[in-house]
Amino acid sequence: MKKIGITGGIGSGKTAVTDYLEELGYTVLDADLMSRALTAPGGKGIPYIRKNFGDQFITAEGGMNRSKMRDLVFRDKSKLELLEKGTTRILVENLASEAEKLEREGCEVLFFAVPLLMEMGKLSWYDSIWLVTASEETRIKRVISRDGVDRGDVLRIIKRQMSEDEKKKLASEVITNDGDLTELRDKINELLKKYHLRDYHEDPDVISKKKSNL
Ligand code: ATP
């Protein structure tokens, strides 16, 4: 099974890329969704939270108390590191076990949407890493119109993230998403060709077969 990681900074267009890949019939594992599930009631990350932060950080329903945790890690950097260390390890393990499961079920190509892929390390685990990028101004405008936040909020997040130049050095492919969605889709189609992956648009039978297997 080929494992392809999709990453990029805030507002770069990762979701636009993975939405298109899913539309084509590919399977995508979303690290953000998985991360949230790991600290939801019954999640695999809950024992770590309980052990390292105490019962007061667990809600009555058995999930992580997100607002309480947010307050704590905002005040105390060492607690933020403790939280990130544990949750990142559990996320990486979970991504690997889900990937193994999908491979056993016959999945041939698996995409991963991982915003902090470069920061998390283990880059060699992926067969290829595709970085989605766009100019800072484009990203700011897109996030403002998507989330209704102000410019300062987006800039603060951008400044905290690894720089685009550093990420470009680690990426196998760079998808520049400064144009419209048609241009983005054309770039994805080109990459699928380059990697000898099917453009499922060409074969409606394959699309419906793949979708029914999900
Ligand atoms: P985040 O890391 O913040 O979740 P992301 O990298 O997943 O962001 P998207 O949500 O895909 O980014 O894109 C940000 C916004 O820009 C969305 O509203 C999306 O619809 C829009 N967008 C993305 N690419 C394009 C494009 N090429 N043309 C027009 N709008 C776009």
PDB file of C-alpha atoms and ligand atoms in Angstrom:
ATOM      1  CA  MET A   1       0.000   0.000   0.000  1.00  0.00           C
ATOM      2  CA  LYS A   2       1.270   3.476  -0.899  1.00  0.00           C
ATOM      3  CA  LYS A   3       1.086   5.977   1.966  1.00  0.00           C
ATOM      4  CA  ILE A   4       0.916   9.635   0.953  1.00  0.00           C
ATOM      5  CA  GLY A   5       0.898  12.426   3.538  1.00  0.00           C
ATOM      6  CA  ILE A   6      -0.829  15.724   2.755  1.00  0.00           C
ATOM      7  CA  THR A   7       0.288  18.653   4.862  1.00  0.00           C
ATOM      8  CA  GLY A   8       0.451  22.441   4.859  1.00  0.00           C
ATOM      9  CA  GLY A   9      -0.002  25.456   7.092  1.00  0.00           C
ATOM     10  CA  ILE A  10      -3.244  27.107   8.123  1.00  0.00           C
ATOM     11  CA  GLY A  11      -5.511  27.986   5.192  1.00  0.00           C
ATOM     12  CA  SER A  12      -3.178  26.457   2.593  1.00  0.00           C
ATOM     13  CA  GLY A  13      -5.925  24.241   1.148  1.00  0.00           C
ATOM     14  CA  LYS A  14      -5.261  20.779   2.643  1.00  0.00           C
ATOM     15  CA  THR A  15      -8.979  20.126   3.049  1.00  0.00           C
ATOM     16  CA  ALA A  16      -9.659  21.310  -0.503  1.00  0.00           C
ATOM     17  CA  VAL A  17      -7.079  18.741  -1.689  1.00  0.00           C
ATOM     18  CA  THR A  18      -8.308  15.846   0.449  1.00  0.00           C
ATOM     19  CA  ASP A  19     -11.970  16.607  -0.369  1.00  0.00           C
ATOM     20  CA  TYR A  20     -11.064  16.243  -4.032  1.00  0.00           C
ATOM     21  CA  LEU A  21      -9.133  13.013  -3.416  1.00  0.00           C
ATOM     22  CA  GLU A  22     -12.146  11.597  -1.565  1.00  0.00           C
ATOM     23  CA  GLU A  23     -14.388  12.697  -4.404  1.00  0.00           C
ATOM     24  CA  LEU A  24     -12.148  10.692  -6.729  1.00  0.00           C
ATOM     25  CA  GLY A  25     -12.685   7.640  -4.529  1.00  0.00           C
ATOM     26  CA  TYR A  26      -9.482   7.639  -2.490  1.00  0.00           C
ATOM     27  CA  THR A  27      -9.425   6.934   1.238  1.00  0.00           C
ATOM     28  CA  VAL A  28      -8.116   9.721   3.475  1.00  0.00           C
ATOM     29  CA  LEU A  29      -7.270   9.423   7.167  1.00  0.00           C
ATOM     30  CA  ASP A  30      -7.744  12.803   8.849  1.00  0.00           C
ATOM     31  CA  ALA A  31      -5.325  13.359  11.756  1.00  0.00           C
ATOM     32  CA  ASP A  32      -7.366  16.276  13.161  1.00  0.00           C
ATOM     33  CA  LEU A  33     -10.548  14.194  13.376  1.00  0.00           C
ATOM     34  CA  MET A  34      -8.617  11.255  14.774  1.00  0.00           C
ATOM     35  CA  SER A  35      -6.897  13.477  17.326  1.00  0.00           C
ATOM     36  CA  ARG A  36     -10.230  14.756  18.570  1.00  0.00           C
ATOM     37  CA  ALA A  37     -11.635  11.236  18.805  1.00  0.00           C
ATOM     38  CA  LEU A  38      -8.635  10.119  20.869  1.00  0.00           C
ATOM     39  CA  THR A  39      -9.560  12.536  23.658  1.00  0.00           C
ATOM     40  CA  ALA A  40     -13.352  12.135  23.331  1.00  0.00           C
ATOM     41  CA  PRO A  41     -15.210   9.831  25.779  1.00  0.00           C
ATOM     42  CA  GLY A  42     -13.744   6.326  25.519  1.00  0.00           C
ATOM     43  CA  GLY A  43     -10.823   7.581  23.383  1.00  0.00           C
ATOM     44  CA  LYS A  44      -7.426   5.888  23.466  1.00  0.00           C
ATOM     45  CA  GLY A  45      -5.792   9.061  24.804  1.00  0.00           C
ATOM     46  CA  ILE A  46      -7.973   9.276  27.928  1.00  0.00           C
ATOM     47  CA  PRO A  47      -5.802   6.979  30.140  1.00  0.00           C
ATOM     48  CA  TYR A  48      -2.785   9.207  29.361  1.00  0.00           C
ATOM     49  CA  ILE A  49      -4.716  12.375  30.286  1.00  0.00           C
ATOM     50  CA  ARG A  50      -5.999  10.808  33.506  1.00  0.00           C
ATOM     51  CA  LYS A  51      -2.550   9.523  34.495  1.00  0.00           C
ATOM     52  CA  ASN A  52      -0.633  12.717  33.738  1.00  0.00           C
ATOM     53  CA  PHE A  53      -3.177  15.428  34.546  1.00  0.00           C
ATOM     54  CA  GLY A  54      -5.591  13.837  36.998  1.00  0.00           C
ATOM     55  CA  ASP A  55      -9.308  13.062  37.128  1.00  0.00           C
ATOM     56  CA  GLN A  56     -10.210  16.739  37.232  1.00  0.00           C
ATOM     57  CA  PHE A  57      -9.290  16.966  33.530  1.00  0.00           C
ATOM     58  CA  ILE A  58     -11.851  14.303  32.609  1.00  0.00           C
ATOM     59  CA  THR A  59     -15.520  15.259  32.134  1.00  0.00           C
ATOM     60  CA  ALA A  60     -18.435  13.325  33.636  1.00  0.00           C
ATOM     61  CA  GLU A  61     -18.931  11.748  30.186  1.00  0.00           C
ATOM     62  CA  GLY A  62     -15.348  10.456  30.208  1.00  0.00           C
ATOM     63  CA  GLY A  63     -13.749  12.783  27.653  1.00  0.00           C
ATOM     64  CA  MET A  64     -10.960  15.315  28.100  1.00  0.00           C
ATOM     65  CA  ASN A  65     -12.160  18.560  29.642  1.00  0.00           C
ATOM     66  CA  ARG A  66     -11.056  20.748  26.741  1.00  0.00           C
ATOM     67  CA  SER A  67     -11.683  24.174  28.227  1.00  0.00           C
ATOM     68  CA  LYS A  68      -9.899  23.278  31.471  1.00  0.00           C
ATOM     69  CA  MET A  69      -6.979  21.815  29.541  1.00  0.00           C
ATOM     70  CA  ARG A  70      -6.824  24.878  27.291  1.00  0.00           C
ATOM     71  CA  ASP A  71      -6.564  27.149  30.354  1.00  0.00           C
ATOM     72  CA  LEU A  72      -3.817  25.015  31.875  1.00  0.00           C
ATOM     73  CA  VAL A  73      -1.605  24.700  28.795  1.00  0.00           C
ATOM     74  CA  PHE A  74      -2.041  28.397  28.000  1.00  0.00           C
ATOM     75  CA  ARG A  75      -0.533  29.246  31.413  1.00  0.00           C
ATOM     76  CA  ASP A  76       2.063  26.461  31.683  1.00  0.00           C
ATOM     77  CA  LYS A  77       4.363  25.596  28.782  1.00  0.00           C
ATOM     78  CA  SER A  78       5.646  22.404  30.441  1.00  0.00           C
ATOM     79  CA  LYS A  79       2.053  21.098  30.629  1.00  0.00           C
ATOM     80  CA  LEU A  80       1.563  21.951  26.958  1.00  0.00           C
ATOM     81  CA  GLU A  81       4.662  19.890  26.151  1.00  0.00           C
ATOM     82  CA  LEU A  82       3.419  17.010  28.308  1.00  0.00           C
ATOM     83  CA  LEU A  83       0.038  17.080  26.545  1.00  0.00           C
ATOM     84  CA  GLU A  84       1.562  17.290  23.062  1.00  0.00           C
ATOM     85  CA  LYS A  85       4.159  14.584  23.739  1.00  0.00           C
ATOM     86  CA  GLY A  86       1.540  12.037  24.793  1.00  0.00           C
ATOM     87  CA  THR A  87      -1.177  12.901  22.324  1.00  0.00           C
ATOM     88  CA  THR A  88       1.266  13.008  19.385  1.00  0.00           C
ATOM     89  CA  ARG A  89       2.656   9.565  20.279  1.00  0.00           C
ATOM     90  CA  ILE A  90      -0.852   8.116  20.556  1.00  0.00           C
ATOM     91  CA  LEU A  91      -1.903   9.787  17.298  1.00  0.00           C
ATOM     92  CA  VAL A  92       1.119   8.399  15.426  1.00  0.00           C
ATOM     93  CA  GLU A  93       0.425   4.889  16.794  1.00  0.00           C
ATOM     94  CA  ASN A  94      -3.234   5.172  15.880  1.00  0.00           C
ATOM     95  CA  LEU A  95      -2.525   6.404  12.341  1.00  0.00           C
ATOM     96  CA  ALA A  96      -0.202   3.419  11.894  1.00  0.00           C
ATOM     97  CA  SER A  97      -2.707   0.887  13.237  1.00  0.00           C
ATOM     98  CA  GLU A  98      -5.571   2.305  11.135  1.00  0.00           C
ATOM     99  CA  ALA A  99      -3.286   2.190   8.080  1.00  0.00           C
ATOM    100  CA  GLU A 100      -2.403  -1.463   8.772  1.00  0.00           C
ATOM    101  CA  LYS A 101      -6.092  -2.289   9.121  1.00  0.00           C
ATOM    102  CA  LEU A 102      -6.936  -0.619   5.811  1.00  0.00           C
ATOM    103  CA  GLU A 103      -4.025  -2.389   4.117  1.00  0.00           C
ATOM    104  CA  ARG A 104      -5.297  -5.761   5.363  1.00  0.00           C
ATOM    105  CA  GLU A 105      -8.692  -4.842   3.911  1.00  0.00           C
ATOM    106  CA  GLY A 106      -7.062  -4.344   0.511  1.00  0.00           C
ATOM    107  CA  CYS A 107      -6.517  -0.574   0.379  1.00  0.00           C
ATOM    108  CA  GLU A 108      -3.819   0.153  -2.202  1.00  0.00           C
ATOM    109  CA  VAL A 109      -3.330   3.884  -1.774  1.00  0.00           C
ATOM    110  CA  LEU A 110      -3.931   5.719   1.466  1.00  0.00           C
ATOM    111  CA  PHE A 111      -3.761   9.489   1.907  1.00  0.00           C
ATOM    112  CA  PHE A 112      -3.215  11.104   5.302  1.00  0.00           C
ATOM    113  CA  ALA A 113      -4.273  14.688   6.107  1.00  0.00           C
ATOM    114  CA  VAL A 114      -1.800  15.722   8.800  1.00  0.00           C
ATOM    115  CA  PRO A 115      -1.457  19.461   9.509  1.00  0.00           C
ATOM    116  CA  LEU A 116       1.661  18.994  11.693  1.00  0.00           C
ATOM    117  CA  LEU A 117       3.200  16.164   9.689  1.00  0.00           C
ATOM    118  CA  MET A 118       6.623  17.838   9.399  1.00  0.00           C
ATOM    119  CA  GLU A 119       6.684  18.768  13.076  1.00  0.00           C
ATOM    120  CA  MET A 120       5.660  15.260  14.174  1.00  0.00           C
ATOM    121  CA  GLY A 121       8.656  13.588  12.502  1.00  0.00           C
ATOM    122  CA  LYS A 122       8.585   9.977  11.204  1.00  0.00           C
ATOM    123  CA  LEU A 123       8.678  11.436   7.690  1.00  0.00           C
ATOM    124  CA  SER A 124      10.273   8.314   6.203  1.00  0.00           C
ATOM    125  CA  TRP A 125       7.164   6.312   7.161  1.00  0.00           C
ATOM    126  CA  TYR A 126       5.367   7.970   4.222  1.00  0.00           C
ATOM    127  CA  ASP A 127       6.148   6.986   0.645  1.00  0.00           C
ATOM    128  CA  SER A 128       5.617  10.582  -0.369  1.00  0.00           C
ATOM    129  CA  ILE A 129       4.766  13.889   1.305  1.00  0.00           C
ATOM    130  CA  TRP A 130       2.753  16.467  -0.593  1.00  0.00           C
ATOM    131  CA  LEU A 131       2.930  19.992   0.791  1.00  0.00           C
ATOM    132  CA  VAL A 132       0.031  22.333  -0.008  1.00  0.00           C
ATOM    133  CA  THR A 133       1.134  25.931   0.081  1.00  0.00           C
ATOM    134  CA  ALA A 134      -0.077  29.400  -0.884  1.00  0.00           C
ATOM    135  CA  SER A 135       1.184  32.932  -0.346  1.00  0.00           C
ATOM    136  CA  GLU A 136       0.709  34.330   3.146  1.00  0.00           C
ATOM    137  CA  GLU A 137      -1.744  36.946   1.866  1.00  0.00           C
ATOM    138  CA  THR A 138      -3.891  34.318   0.121  1.00  0.00           C
ATOM    139  CA  ARG A 139      -3.957  32.124   3.221  1.00  0.00           C
ATOM    140  CA  ILE A 140      -4.892  35.038   5.484  1.00  0.00           C
ATOM    141  CA  LYS A 141      -7.757  36.115   3.194  1.00  0.00           C
ATOM    142  CA  ARG A 142      -9.083  32.562   2.897  1.00  0.00           C
ATOM    143  CA  VAL A 143      -9.060  31.920   6.647  1.00  0.00           C
ATOM    144  CA  ILE A 144     -10.703  35.296   7.390  1.00  0.00           C
ATOM    145  CA  SER A 145     -13.522  34.524   4.987  1.00  0.00           C
ATOM    146  CA  ARG A 146     -13.828  30.885   6.132  1.00  0.00           C
ATOM    147  CA  ASP A 147     -13.718  31.444   9.918  1.00  0.00           C
ATOM    148  CA  GLY A 148     -14.694  35.106  10.337  1.00  0.00           C
ATOM    149  CA  VAL A 149     -11.561  35.736  12.446  1.00  0.00           C
ATOM    150  CA  ASP A 150      -9.378  38.826  12.183  1.00  0.00           C
ATOM    151  CA  ARG A 151      -6.059  39.233  10.421  1.00  0.00           C
ATOM    152  CA  GLY A 152      -4.050  39.337  13.666  1.00  0.00           C
ATOM    153  CA  ASP A 153      -5.392  35.940  14.785  1.00  0.00           C
ATOM    154  CA  VAL A 154      -4.352  34.274  11.531  1.00  0.00           C
ATOM    155  CA  LEU A 155      -0.924  35.947  11.524  1.00  0.00           C
ATOM    156  CA  ARG A 156      -0.252  34.786  15.087  1.00  0.00           C
ATOM    157  CA  ILE A 157      -0.944  31.176  14.062  1.00  0.00           C
ATOM    158  CA  ILE A 158       1.178  31.491  10.912  1.00  0.00           C
ATOM    159  CA  LYS A 159       4.124  32.826  12.953  1.00  0.00           C
ATOM    160  CA  ARG A 160       3.891  29.890  15.372  1.00  0.00           C
ATOM    161  CA  GLN A 161       3.967  27.310  12.567  1.00  0.00           C
ATOM    162  CA  MET A 162       7.086  25.968  10.822  1.00  0.00           C
ATOM    163  CA  SER A 163       8.048  28.262   7.940  1.00  0.00           C
ATOM    164  CA  GLU A 164       6.968  27.376   4.400  1.00  0.00           C
ATOM    165  CA  ASP A 165      10.635  27.355   3.298  1.00  0.00           C
ATOM    166  CA  GLU A 166      11.558  24.756   5.912  1.00  0.00           C
ATOM    167  CA  LYS A 167       8.562  22.630   4.969  1.00  0.00           C
ATOM    168  CA  LYS A 168       9.402  22.836   1.267  1.00  0.00           C
ATOM    169  CA  LYS A 169      12.828  21.310   1.985  1.00  0.00           C
ATOM    170  CA  LEU A 170      11.173  18.267   3.574  1.00  0.00           C
ATOM    171  CA  ALA A 171       8.380  17.777   1.042  1.00  0.00           C
ATOM    172  CA  SER A 172       8.423  15.337  -1.866  1.00  0.00           C
ATOM    173  CA  GLU A 173       5.966  17.508  -3.830  1.00  0.00           C
ATOM    174  CA  VAL A 174       4.890  21.143  -3.459  1.00  0.00           C
ATOM    175  CA  ILE A 175       1.349  22.011  -4.559  1.00  0.00           C
ATOM    176  CA  THR A 176       1.070  25.779  -4.926  1.00  0.00           C
ATOM    177  CA  ASN A 177      -2.555  26.714  -4.325  1.00  0.00           C
ATOM    178  CA  ASP A 178      -2.714  30.385  -5.281  1.00  0.00           C
ATOM    179  CA  GLY A 179      -5.150  29.926  -8.146  1.00  0.00           C
ATOM    180  CA  ASP A 180      -8.742  28.728  -8.262  1.00  0.00           C
ATOM    181  CA  LEU A 181     -10.084  25.280  -7.375  1.00  0.00           C
ATOM    182  CA  THR A 182      -9.966  24.093 -10.999  1.00  0.00           C
ATOM    183  CA  GLU A 183      -6.249  24.846 -11.104  1.00  0.00           C
ATOM    184  CA  LEU A 184      -5.764  22.998  -7.815  1.00  0.00           C
ATOM    185  CA  ARG A 185      -7.614  19.951  -9.118  1.00  0.00           C
ATOM    186  CA  ASP A 186      -5.527  19.986 -12.321  1.00  0.00           C
ATOM    187  CA  LYS A 187      -2.368  19.939 -10.202  1.00  0.00           C
ATOM    188  CA  ILE A 188      -3.648  16.969  -8.216  1.00  0.00           C
ATOM    189  CA  ASN A 189      -4.540  15.136 -11.420  1.00  0.00           C
ATOM    190  CA  GLU A 190      -0.984  15.718 -12.686  1.00  0.00           C
ATOM    191  CA  LEU A 191       0.473  14.303  -9.465  1.00  0.00           C
ATOM    192  CA  LEU A 192      -1.809  11.270  -9.612  1.00  0.00           C
ATOM    193  CA  LYS A 193      -0.482  10.631 -13.124  1.00  0.00           C
ATOM    194  CA  LYS A 194       3.116  11.127 -12.017  1.00  0.00           C
ATOM    195  CA  TYR A 195       2.653   8.558  -9.238  1.00  0.00           C
ATOM    196  CA  HIS A 196       0.825   6.174 -11.583  1.00  0.00           C
ATOM    197  CA  LEU A 197      -2.315   6.471  -9.489  1.00  0.00           C
ATOM    198  CA  ARG A 198      -5.674   6.283 -11.139  1.00  0.00           C
ATOM    199  CA  ASP A 199      -7.737   9.304 -11.879  1.00  0.00           C
ATOM    200  CA  TYR A 200     -10.979   7.584 -10.903  1.00  0.00           C
ATOM    201  CA  HIS A 201     -12.911  10.173 -12.896  1.00  0.00           C
ATOM    202  CA  GLU A 202     -11.875   8.157 -15.929  1.00  0.00           C
ATOM    203  CA  ASP A 203     -13.668   5.065 -14.701  1.00  0.00           C
ATOM    204  CA  PRO A 204     -17.123   5.498 -13.098  1.00  0.00           C
ATOM    205  CA  ASP A 205     -17.256   1.766 -12.222  1.00  0.00           C
ATOM    206  CA  VAL A 206     -14.145   2.100 -10.115  1.00  0.00           C
ATOM    207  CA  ILE A 207     -15.592   5.133  -8.320  1.00  0.00           C
ATOM    208  CA  SER A 208     -18.795   3.359  -7.327  1.00  0.00           C
ATOM    209  CA  LYS A 209     -16.904   0.183  -6.330  1.00  0.00           C
ATOM    210  CA  LYS A 210     -14.495   2.158  -4.143  1.00  0.00           C
ATOM    211  CA  LYS A 211     -17.288   4.175  -2.539  1.00  0.00           C
ATOM    212  CA  SER A 212     -19.276   1.067  -1.675  1.00  0.00           C
ATOM    213  CA  ASN A 213     -16.198  -0.388   0.012  1.00  0.00           C
ATOM    214  CA  LEU A 214     -15.748   2.560   2.373  1.00  0.00           C
TER     215      LEU A 214
HETATM  216  P1  ATP B   1      -6.707  24.649   8.097  1.00  0.00           P
HETATM  217  O1  ATP B   1      -5.331  24.158   8.361  1.00  0.00           O
HETATM  218  O2  ATP B   1      -6.945  26.001   8.659  1.00  0.00           O
HETATM  219  O3  ATP B   1      -7.787  23.661   8.459  1.00  0.00           O
HETATM  220  P2  ATP B   1      -6.696  23.977   5.230  1.00  0.00           P
HETATM  221  O4  ATP B   1      -5.274  23.903   4.830  1.00  0.00           O
HETATM  222  O5  ATP B   1      -7.444  22.692   5.394  1.00  0.00           O
HETATM  223  O6  ATP B   1      -6.853  24.911   6.502  1.00  0.00           O
HETATM  224  P3  ATP B   1      -8.857  24.725   3.469  1.00  0.00           P
HETATM  225  O7  ATP B   1      -9.913  24.694   4.528  1.00  0.00           O
HETATM  226  O8  ATP B   1      -8.831  23.651   2.451  1.00  0.00           O
HETATM  227  O9  ATP B   1      -7.415  24.879   4.135  1.00  0.00           O
HETATM  228  O10 ATP B   1      -8.886  26.129   2.702  1.00  0.00           O
HETATM  229  C1  ATP B   1      -9.099  27.351   3.382  1.00  0.00           C
HETATM  230  C2  ATP B   1     -10.298  28.078   2.756  1.00  0.00           C
HETATM  231  O11 ATP B   1      -9.932  28.470   1.446  1.00  0.00           O
HETATM  232  C3  ATP B   1     -11.533  27.202   2.613  1.00  0.00           C
HETATM  233  O12 ATP B   1     -12.680  27.996   2.791  1.00  0.00           O
HETATM  234  C4  ATP B   1     -11.444  26.694   1.161  1.00  0.00           C
HETATM  235  O13 ATP B   1     -12.709  26.416   0.618  1.00  0.00           O
HETATM  236  C5  ATP B   1     -10.790  27.875   0.490  1.00  0.00           C
HETATM  237  N1  ATP B   1      -9.905  27.462  -0.636  1.00  0.00           N
HETATM  238  C6  ATP B   1      -8.911  26.569  -0.610  1.00  0.00           C
HETATM  239  N2  ATP B   1      -8.307  26.495  -1.805  1.00  0.00           N
HETATM  240  C7  ATP B   1      -8.954  27.354  -2.602  1.00  0.00           C
HETATM  241  C8  ATP B   1      -8.810  27.733  -3.982  1.00  0.00           C
HETATM  242  N3  ATP B   1      -7.854  27.213  -4.766  1.00  0.00           N
HETATM  243  N4  ATP B   1      -9.654  28.640  -4.475  1.00  0.00           N
HETATM  244  C9  ATP B   1     -10.619  29.188  -3.700  1.00  0.00           C
HETATM  245  N5  ATP B   1     -10.821  28.902  -2.398  1.00  0.00           N
HETATM  246  C10 ATP B   1      -9.983  27.988  -1.854  1.00  0.00           C
END
